Amino acid sequence: MNPYNVDYSKFKVSKKITDHKDLLKLHLLARLNEIIFEMETQEILELTKLDKSDLSRIRCSDFSRFSIDRIIGLFNCLGYKAEILIKPLKKVS
């Protein structure tokens, strides 16, 4: 059923994200979105000093304009701390 008459065949295949840095950013943004989900927009903007456009990017998980350091700084502004576990990708021989 296609109530909006969308031609799905014209959609491009999504790019698979394999870069570990980008995956970390996505994971951090997902957690950040969980934290700010119940908060009012104005409260988030006041605490984090973000622009509305940057908050919109966070809510859409558009990580391209955010460094890992900046995302972790946002946790700090909201009263949270981030801990990262480092483990090897492969066993070193």
Short mmCIF file of C-alpha atoms in Angstrom, two decimals:
data_model
loop_
_atom_site.label_atom_id
_atom_site.label_comp_id
_atom_site.label_asym_id
_atom_site.label_seq_id
_atom_site.Cartn_x
_atom_site.Cartn_y
_atom_site.Cartn_z
CA MET A 1 0.00 0.00 0.00
CA ASN A 2 1.39 3.38 -1.02
CA PRO A 3 -1.01 6.16 0.09
CA TYR A 4 1.28 8.99 -1.02
CA ASN A 5 2.10 7.67 -4.50
CA VAL A 6 5.83 7.59 -3.79
CA ASP A 7 7.98 5.88 -6.39
CA TYR A 8 10.33 3.88 -4.18
CA SER A 9 12.38 2.72 -7.15
CA LYS A 10 13.88 6.22 -7.42
CA PHE A 11 15.32 6.11 -3.91
CA LYS A 12 19.08 5.73 -3.67
CA VAL A 13 20.59 2.95 -1.58
CA SER A 14 21.77 4.24 1.79
CA LYS A 15 25.50 4.46 2.32
CA LYS A 16 26.81 1.99 4.89
CA ILE A 17 28.86 3.76 7.54
CA THR A 18 32.02 1.81 8.34
CA ASP A 19 34.36 4.51 9.65
CA HIS A 20 34.78 3.95 13.38
CA LYS A 21 34.94 7.67 14.09
CA ASP A 22 31.61 8.26 12.34
CA LEU A 23 30.06 5.27 14.14
CA LEU A 24 31.20 6.73 17.46
CA LYS A 25 29.66 10.10 16.56
CA LEU A 26 26.38 8.41 15.68
CA HIS A 27 26.39 6.46 18.93
CA LEU A 28 27.05 9.63 20.92
CA LEU A 29 24.33 11.56 19.06
CA ALA A 30 21.86 8.73 19.68
CA ARG A 31 22.57 8.89 23.41
CA LEU A 32 22.37 12.70 23.34
CA ASN A 33 18.98 12.48 21.63
CA GLU A 34 17.76 10.14 24.37
CA ILE A 35 18.77 12.72 26.98
CA ILE A 36 17.20 15.75 25.28
CA PHE A 37 14.04 13.96 24.11
CA GLU A 38 11.88 15.19 27.01
CA MET A 39 13.50 18.62 27.27
CA GLU A 40 12.05 21.84 25.87
CA THR A 41 13.93 23.34 22.93
CA GLN A 42 14.57 26.62 24.72
CA GLU A 43 16.04 24.82 27.73
CA ILE A 44 18.43 22.86 25.50
CA LEU A 45 19.51 26.00 23.67
CA GLU A 46 20.16 27.87 26.92
CA LEU A 47 22.17 25.05 28.50
CA THR A 48 24.24 24.16 25.45
CA LYS A 49 24.48 27.57 23.72
CA LEU A 50 23.68 25.81 20.42
CA ASP A 51 22.02 27.48 17.46
CA LYS A 52 18.60 26.17 16.51
CA SER A 53 20.05 24.81 13.28
CA ASP A 54 22.67 22.78 15.17
CA LEU A 55 20.01 21.39 17.50
CA SER A 56 18.02 20.35 14.44
CA ARG A 57 21.10 18.59 13.06
CA ILE A 58 21.53 16.72 16.35
CA ARG A 59 17.90 15.62 16.33
CA CYS A 60 18.33 14.34 12.76
CA SER A 61 21.65 12.65 13.64
CA ASP A 62 23.52 14.74 11.07
CA PHE A 63 26.99 14.39 12.53
CA SER A 64 28.91 16.07 9.71
CA ARG A 65 29.31 19.42 11.54
CA PHE A 66 30.18 17.97 14.93
CA SER A 67 33.50 16.76 16.25
CA ILE A 68 33.60 14.08 18.92
CA ASP A 69 35.02 16.69 21.29
CA ARG A 70 32.11 19.05 20.65
CA ILE A 71 29.53 16.31 21.21
CA ILE A 72 31.15 15.31 24.50
CA GLY A 73 31.15 19.00 25.48
CA LEU A 74 27.38 19.05 24.95
CA PHE A 75 27.02 16.17 27.41
CA ASN A 76 28.99 18.23 29.90
CA CYS A 77 26.69 21.24 29.38
CA LEU A 78 23.70 19.02 30.14
CA GLY A 79 25.25 17.66 33.34
CA TYR A 80 26.49 14.32 32.00
CA LYS A 81 29.91 12.83 31.43
CA ALA A 82 30.98 10.49 28.67
CA GLU A 83 33.14 7.44 29.21
CA ILE A 84 34.62 5.60 26.26
CA LEU A 85 35.84 2.02 26.28
CA ILE A 86 38.85 1.39 24.06
CA LYS A 87 39.41 -2.12 22.73
CA PRO A 88 41.46 -3.57 19.89
CA LEU A 89 39.89 -4.27 16.51
CA LYS A 90 42.07 -7.32 15.90
CA LYS A 91 44.44 -9.36 17.96
CA VAL A 92 48.00 -8.19 17.47
CA SER A 93 50.33 -11.10 16.63
#
